[in-house]
mmCIF file of C-alpha atoms in Angstrom:
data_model
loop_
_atom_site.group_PDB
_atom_site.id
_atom_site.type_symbol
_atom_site.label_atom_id
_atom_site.label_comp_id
_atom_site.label_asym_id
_atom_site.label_seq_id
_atom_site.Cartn_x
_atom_site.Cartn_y
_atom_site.Cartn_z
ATOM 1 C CA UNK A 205 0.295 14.834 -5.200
ATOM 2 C CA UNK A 206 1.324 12.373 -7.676
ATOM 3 C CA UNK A 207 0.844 8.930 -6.874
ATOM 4 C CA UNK A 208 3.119 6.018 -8.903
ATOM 5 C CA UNK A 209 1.041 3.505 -10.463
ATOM 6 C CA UNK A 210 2.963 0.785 -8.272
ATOM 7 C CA UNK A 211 1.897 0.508 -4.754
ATOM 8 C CA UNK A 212 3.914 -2.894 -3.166
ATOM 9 C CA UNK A 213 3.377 -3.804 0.174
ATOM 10 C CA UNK A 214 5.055 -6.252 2.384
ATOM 11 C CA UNK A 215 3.288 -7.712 4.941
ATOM 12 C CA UNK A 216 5.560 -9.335 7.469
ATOM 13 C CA UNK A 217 2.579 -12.550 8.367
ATOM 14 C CA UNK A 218 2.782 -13.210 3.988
ATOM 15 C CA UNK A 219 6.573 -13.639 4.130
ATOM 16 C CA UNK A 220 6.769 -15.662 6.840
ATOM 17 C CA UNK A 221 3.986 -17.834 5.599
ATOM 18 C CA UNK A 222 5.944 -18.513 2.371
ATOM 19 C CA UNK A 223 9.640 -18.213 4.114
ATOM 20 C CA UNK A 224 10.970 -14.733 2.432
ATOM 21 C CA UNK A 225 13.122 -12.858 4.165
ATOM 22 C CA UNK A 226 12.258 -9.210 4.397
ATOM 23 C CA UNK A 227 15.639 -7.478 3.378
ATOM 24 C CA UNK A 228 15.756 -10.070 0.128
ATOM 25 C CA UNK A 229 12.004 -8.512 -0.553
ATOM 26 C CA UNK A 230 13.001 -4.961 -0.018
ATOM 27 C CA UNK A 231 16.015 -5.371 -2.106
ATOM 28 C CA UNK A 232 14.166 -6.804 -5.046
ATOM 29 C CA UNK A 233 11.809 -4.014 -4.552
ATOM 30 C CA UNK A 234 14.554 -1.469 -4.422
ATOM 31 C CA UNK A 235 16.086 -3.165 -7.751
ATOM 32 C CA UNK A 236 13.124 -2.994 -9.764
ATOM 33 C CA UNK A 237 12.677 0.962 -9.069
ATOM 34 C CA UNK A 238 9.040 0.914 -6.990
ATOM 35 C CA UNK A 239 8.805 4.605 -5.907
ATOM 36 C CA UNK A 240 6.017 3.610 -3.625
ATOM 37 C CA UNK A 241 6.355 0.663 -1.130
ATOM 38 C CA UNK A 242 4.103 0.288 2.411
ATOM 39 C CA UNK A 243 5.123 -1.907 5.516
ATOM 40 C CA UNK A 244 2.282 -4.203 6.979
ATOM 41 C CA UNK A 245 2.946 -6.021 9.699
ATOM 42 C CA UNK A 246 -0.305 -6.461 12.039
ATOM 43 C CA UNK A 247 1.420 -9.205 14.777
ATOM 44 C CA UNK A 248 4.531 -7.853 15.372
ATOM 45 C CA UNK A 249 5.779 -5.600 18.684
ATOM 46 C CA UNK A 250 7.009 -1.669 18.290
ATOM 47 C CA UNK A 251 10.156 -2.899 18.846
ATOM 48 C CA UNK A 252 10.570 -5.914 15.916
ATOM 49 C CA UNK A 253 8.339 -3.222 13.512
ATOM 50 C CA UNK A 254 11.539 -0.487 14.050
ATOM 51 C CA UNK A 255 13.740 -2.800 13.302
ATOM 52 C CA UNK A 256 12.165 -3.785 10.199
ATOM 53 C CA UNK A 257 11.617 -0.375 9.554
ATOM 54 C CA UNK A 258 14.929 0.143 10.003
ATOM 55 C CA UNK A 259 16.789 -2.840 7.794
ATOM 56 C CA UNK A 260 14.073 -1.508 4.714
ATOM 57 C CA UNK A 261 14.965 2.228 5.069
ATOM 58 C CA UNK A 262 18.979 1.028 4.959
ATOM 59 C CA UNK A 263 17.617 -1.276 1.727
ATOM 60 C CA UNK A 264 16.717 1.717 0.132
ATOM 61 C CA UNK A 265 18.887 4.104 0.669
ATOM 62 C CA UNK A 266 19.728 6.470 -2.298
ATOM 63 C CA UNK A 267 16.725 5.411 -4.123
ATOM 64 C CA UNK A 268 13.844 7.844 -4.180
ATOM 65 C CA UNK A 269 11.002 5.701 -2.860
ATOM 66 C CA UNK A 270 8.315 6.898 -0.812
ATOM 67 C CA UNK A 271 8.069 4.458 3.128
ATOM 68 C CA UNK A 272 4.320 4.329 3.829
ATOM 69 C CA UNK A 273 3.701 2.250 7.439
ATOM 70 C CA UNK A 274 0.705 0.652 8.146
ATOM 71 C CA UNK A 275 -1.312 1.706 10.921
ATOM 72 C CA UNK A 276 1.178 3.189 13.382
ATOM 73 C CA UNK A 277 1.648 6.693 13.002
ATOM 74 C CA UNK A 278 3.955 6.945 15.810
ATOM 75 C CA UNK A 279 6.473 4.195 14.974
ATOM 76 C CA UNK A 280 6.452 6.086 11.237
ATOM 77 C CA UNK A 281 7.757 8.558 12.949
ATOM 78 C CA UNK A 282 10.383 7.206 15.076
ATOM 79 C CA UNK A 283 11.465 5.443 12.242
ATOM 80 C CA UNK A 284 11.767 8.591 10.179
ATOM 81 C CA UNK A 285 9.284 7.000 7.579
ATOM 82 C CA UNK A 286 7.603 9.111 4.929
ATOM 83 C CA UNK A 287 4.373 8.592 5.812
ATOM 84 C CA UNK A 288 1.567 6.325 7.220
ATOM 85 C CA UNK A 289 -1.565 4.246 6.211
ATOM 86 C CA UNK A 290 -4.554 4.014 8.502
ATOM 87 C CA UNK A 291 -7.730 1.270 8.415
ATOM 88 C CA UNK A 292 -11.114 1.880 9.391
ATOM 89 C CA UNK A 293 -10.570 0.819 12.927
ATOM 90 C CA UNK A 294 -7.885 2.487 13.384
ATOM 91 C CA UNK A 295 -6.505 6.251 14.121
ATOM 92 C CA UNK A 296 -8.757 8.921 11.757
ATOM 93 C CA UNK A 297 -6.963 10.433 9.425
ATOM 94 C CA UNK A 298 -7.065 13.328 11.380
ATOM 95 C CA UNK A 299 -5.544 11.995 14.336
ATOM 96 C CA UNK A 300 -2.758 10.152 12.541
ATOM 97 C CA UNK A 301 -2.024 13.713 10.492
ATOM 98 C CA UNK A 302 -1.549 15.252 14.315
ATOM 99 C CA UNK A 303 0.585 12.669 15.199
ATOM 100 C CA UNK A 304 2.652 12.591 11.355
ATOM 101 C CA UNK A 305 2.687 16.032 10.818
ATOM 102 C CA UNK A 306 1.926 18.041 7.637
ATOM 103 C CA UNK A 307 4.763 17.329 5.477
ATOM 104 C CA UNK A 308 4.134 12.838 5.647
ATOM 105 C CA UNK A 309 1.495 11.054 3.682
ATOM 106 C CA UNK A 310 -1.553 10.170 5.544
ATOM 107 C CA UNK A 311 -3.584 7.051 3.456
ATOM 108 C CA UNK A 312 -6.942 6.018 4.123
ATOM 109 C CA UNK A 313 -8.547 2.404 3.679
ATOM 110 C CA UNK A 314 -12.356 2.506 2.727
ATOM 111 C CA UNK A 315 -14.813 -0.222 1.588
ATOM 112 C CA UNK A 316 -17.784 1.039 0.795
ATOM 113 C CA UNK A 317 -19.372 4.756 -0.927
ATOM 114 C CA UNK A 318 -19.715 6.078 2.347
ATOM 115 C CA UNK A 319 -16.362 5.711 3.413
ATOM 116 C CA UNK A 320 -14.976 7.232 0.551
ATOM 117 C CA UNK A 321 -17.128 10.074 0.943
ATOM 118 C CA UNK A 322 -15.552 10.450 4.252
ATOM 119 C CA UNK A 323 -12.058 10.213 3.562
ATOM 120 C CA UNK A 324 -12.458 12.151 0.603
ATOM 121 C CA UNK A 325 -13.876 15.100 3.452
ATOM 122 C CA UNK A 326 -11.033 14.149 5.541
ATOM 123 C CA UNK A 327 -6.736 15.339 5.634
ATOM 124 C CA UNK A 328 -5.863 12.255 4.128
ATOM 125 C CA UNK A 329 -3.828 12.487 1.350
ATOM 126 C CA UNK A 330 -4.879 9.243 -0.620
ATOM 127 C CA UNK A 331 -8.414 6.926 -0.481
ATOM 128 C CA UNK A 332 -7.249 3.187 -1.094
ATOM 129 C CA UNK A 333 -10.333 1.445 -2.268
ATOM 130 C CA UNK A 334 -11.336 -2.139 -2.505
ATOM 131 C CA UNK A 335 -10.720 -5.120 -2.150
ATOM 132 C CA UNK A 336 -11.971 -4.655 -5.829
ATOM 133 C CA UNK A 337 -11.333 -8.320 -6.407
ATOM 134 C CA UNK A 338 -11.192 -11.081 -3.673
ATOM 135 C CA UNK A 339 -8.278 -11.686 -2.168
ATOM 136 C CA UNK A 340 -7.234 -14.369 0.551
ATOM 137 C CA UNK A 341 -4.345 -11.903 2.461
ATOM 138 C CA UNK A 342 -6.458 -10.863 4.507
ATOM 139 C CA UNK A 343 -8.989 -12.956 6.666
ATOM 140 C CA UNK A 344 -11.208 -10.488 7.794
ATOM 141 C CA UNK A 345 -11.447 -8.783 4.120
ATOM 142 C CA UNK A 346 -14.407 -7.001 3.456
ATOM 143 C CA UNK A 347 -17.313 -8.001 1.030
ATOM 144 C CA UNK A 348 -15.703 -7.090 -3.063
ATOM 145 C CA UNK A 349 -16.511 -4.033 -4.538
ATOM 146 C CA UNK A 350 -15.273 -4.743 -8.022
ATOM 147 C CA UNK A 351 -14.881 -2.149 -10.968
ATOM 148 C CA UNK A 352 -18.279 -0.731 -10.268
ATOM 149 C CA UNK A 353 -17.345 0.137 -6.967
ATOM 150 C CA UNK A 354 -14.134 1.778 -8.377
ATOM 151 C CA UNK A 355 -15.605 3.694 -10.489
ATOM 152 C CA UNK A 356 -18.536 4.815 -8.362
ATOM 153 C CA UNK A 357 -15.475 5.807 -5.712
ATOM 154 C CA UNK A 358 -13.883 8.003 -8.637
ATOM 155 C CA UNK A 359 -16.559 9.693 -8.562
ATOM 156 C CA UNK A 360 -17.288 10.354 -5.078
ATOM 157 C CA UNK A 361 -13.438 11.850 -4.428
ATOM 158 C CA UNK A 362 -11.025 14.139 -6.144
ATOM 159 C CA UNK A 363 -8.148 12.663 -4.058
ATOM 160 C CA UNK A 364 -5.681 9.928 -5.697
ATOM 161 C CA UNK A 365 -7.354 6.437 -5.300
ATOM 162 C CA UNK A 366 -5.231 3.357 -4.475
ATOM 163 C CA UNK A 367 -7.016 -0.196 -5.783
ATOM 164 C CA UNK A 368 -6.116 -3.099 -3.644
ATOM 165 C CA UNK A 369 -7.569 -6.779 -3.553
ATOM 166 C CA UNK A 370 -6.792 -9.454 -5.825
ATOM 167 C CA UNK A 371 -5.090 -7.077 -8.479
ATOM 168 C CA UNK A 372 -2.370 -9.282 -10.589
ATOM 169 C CA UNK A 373 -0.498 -8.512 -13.699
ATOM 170 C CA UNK A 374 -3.788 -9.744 -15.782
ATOM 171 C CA UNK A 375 -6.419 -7.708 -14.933
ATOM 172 C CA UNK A 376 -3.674 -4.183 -13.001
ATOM 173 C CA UNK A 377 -4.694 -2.433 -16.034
ATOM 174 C CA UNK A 378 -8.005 -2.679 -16.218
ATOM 175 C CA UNK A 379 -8.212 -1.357 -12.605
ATOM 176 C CA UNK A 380 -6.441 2.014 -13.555
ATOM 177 C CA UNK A 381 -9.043 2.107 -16.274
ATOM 178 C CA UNK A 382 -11.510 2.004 -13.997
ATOM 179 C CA UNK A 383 -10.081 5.376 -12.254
ATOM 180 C CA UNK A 384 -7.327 4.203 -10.261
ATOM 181 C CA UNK A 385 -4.457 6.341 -9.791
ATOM 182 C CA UNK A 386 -2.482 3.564 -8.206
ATOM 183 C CA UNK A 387 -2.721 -0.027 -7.671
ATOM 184 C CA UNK A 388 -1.514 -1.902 -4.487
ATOM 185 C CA UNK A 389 -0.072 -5.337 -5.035
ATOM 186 C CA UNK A 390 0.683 -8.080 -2.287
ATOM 187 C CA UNK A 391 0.704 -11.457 -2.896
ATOM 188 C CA UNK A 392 1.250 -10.929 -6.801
ATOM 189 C CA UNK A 393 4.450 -9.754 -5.726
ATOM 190 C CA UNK A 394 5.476 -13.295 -5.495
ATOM 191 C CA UNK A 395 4.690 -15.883 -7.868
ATOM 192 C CA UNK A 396 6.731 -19.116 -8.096
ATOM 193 C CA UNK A 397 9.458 -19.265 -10.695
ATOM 194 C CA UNK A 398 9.843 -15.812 -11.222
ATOM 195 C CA UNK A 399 11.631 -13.309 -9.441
ATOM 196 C CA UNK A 400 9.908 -10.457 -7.503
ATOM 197 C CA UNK A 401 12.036 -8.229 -9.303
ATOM 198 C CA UNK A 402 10.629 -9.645 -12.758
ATOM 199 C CA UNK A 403 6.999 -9.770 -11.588
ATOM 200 C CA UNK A 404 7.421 -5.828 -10.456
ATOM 201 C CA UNK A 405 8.924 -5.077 -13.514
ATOM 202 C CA UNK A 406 6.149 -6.536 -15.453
ATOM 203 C CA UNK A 407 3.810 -4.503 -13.552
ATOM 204 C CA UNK A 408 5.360 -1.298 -14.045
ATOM 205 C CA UNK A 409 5.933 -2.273 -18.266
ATOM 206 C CA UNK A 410 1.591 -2.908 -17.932
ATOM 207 C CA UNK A 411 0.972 0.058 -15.865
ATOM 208 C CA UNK A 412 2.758 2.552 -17.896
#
């Protein structure tokens, strides 16, 4: 599989915090050509996560970009996403792959060699990696890994790796140089006084 270099993902408690509206996010997204994009959203009910599902999917349709959810395999499903990505504590890859079928993406979080070396064993179809630099979106992030770790992963798997943690425009391409396939961006996405469309666009122009 070919992964895109550009791995955005919303997560619905980061625009609320800073008062974005979803749709406005997805259609910068959508504007600036991300081929890649995953939902997050850890608070909300089956019913509100379909219906964002839903108002993205409309956002980009006609545009060939790849709908990763986060953590519920089932709702991906139902909302006839393209794949979904799984934590640690939640479904195996394995589990999520019964539930997704063979033909959706199945993505793996891991944060530590061991982990990697399991998801790397498992059906997943990606390994995202990190946080390789700290990052404050999540509260209960795990301790960093850094480039070392990145590089020690790249050599543990053969699947694509997907960095996440920290990663901004200034050090993006330094992480693919550390053997990163992809890199996952989150709160870079928005930076104040420049639209998300620019900032993605940057990304893309550094990532090559």
């Amino acid at each position: 599989m070919g992964l895109p270099k550009l791995y955005p993902i919303l997560d619905a408690g980061l625009l609320a915090a800073r008062g974005h509206d979803l749709r406005w996010a997805a259609d910068q997204l959508k504007k600036a050509g991300v081929e890649l994009l995953q939902y997050r959203d850890k608070a909300g009910s089956p019913q509100s996560v379909l219906q964002n599902a839903a108002a993205i999917r409309e956002a980009f349709a006609g545009a060939a970009c790849r709908l990763i959810l986060n953590d519920r395999a089932d709702l991906a499903v139902l909302a006839s996403w393209d794949g979904v990505h799984v934590g640690q504590g939640d479904l195996l890859p394995e589990d999520a792959r019964r539930v997704v079928g063979a033909q959706r993406w199945v993505g793996v979080s891991t944060h530590n060699d061991e982990q990697v070396q399991r998801a790397d064993a498992s059906s997943a179809d990606y390994v995202a990696v990190g946080p390789v630099f700290a990052t404050g979106t999540k509260l209960d992030a795990e301790p960093v890994i850094g480039l070392d770790g990145l590089r020690r992963a790249r050599v543990l798997t053969t699947k694509p790796i997907v960095a996440i943690g920290g990663i901004t425009r200034a050090n993006a391409r330094s992480v693919i140089e550390a053997g990163a396939d992809s890199v996952a961006v989150i709160s870079a996405l928005f930076v104040e006084g420049e639209s998300v469309e620019k900032v993605v666009r940057d990304f893309l122009e550094i990532l090559g």
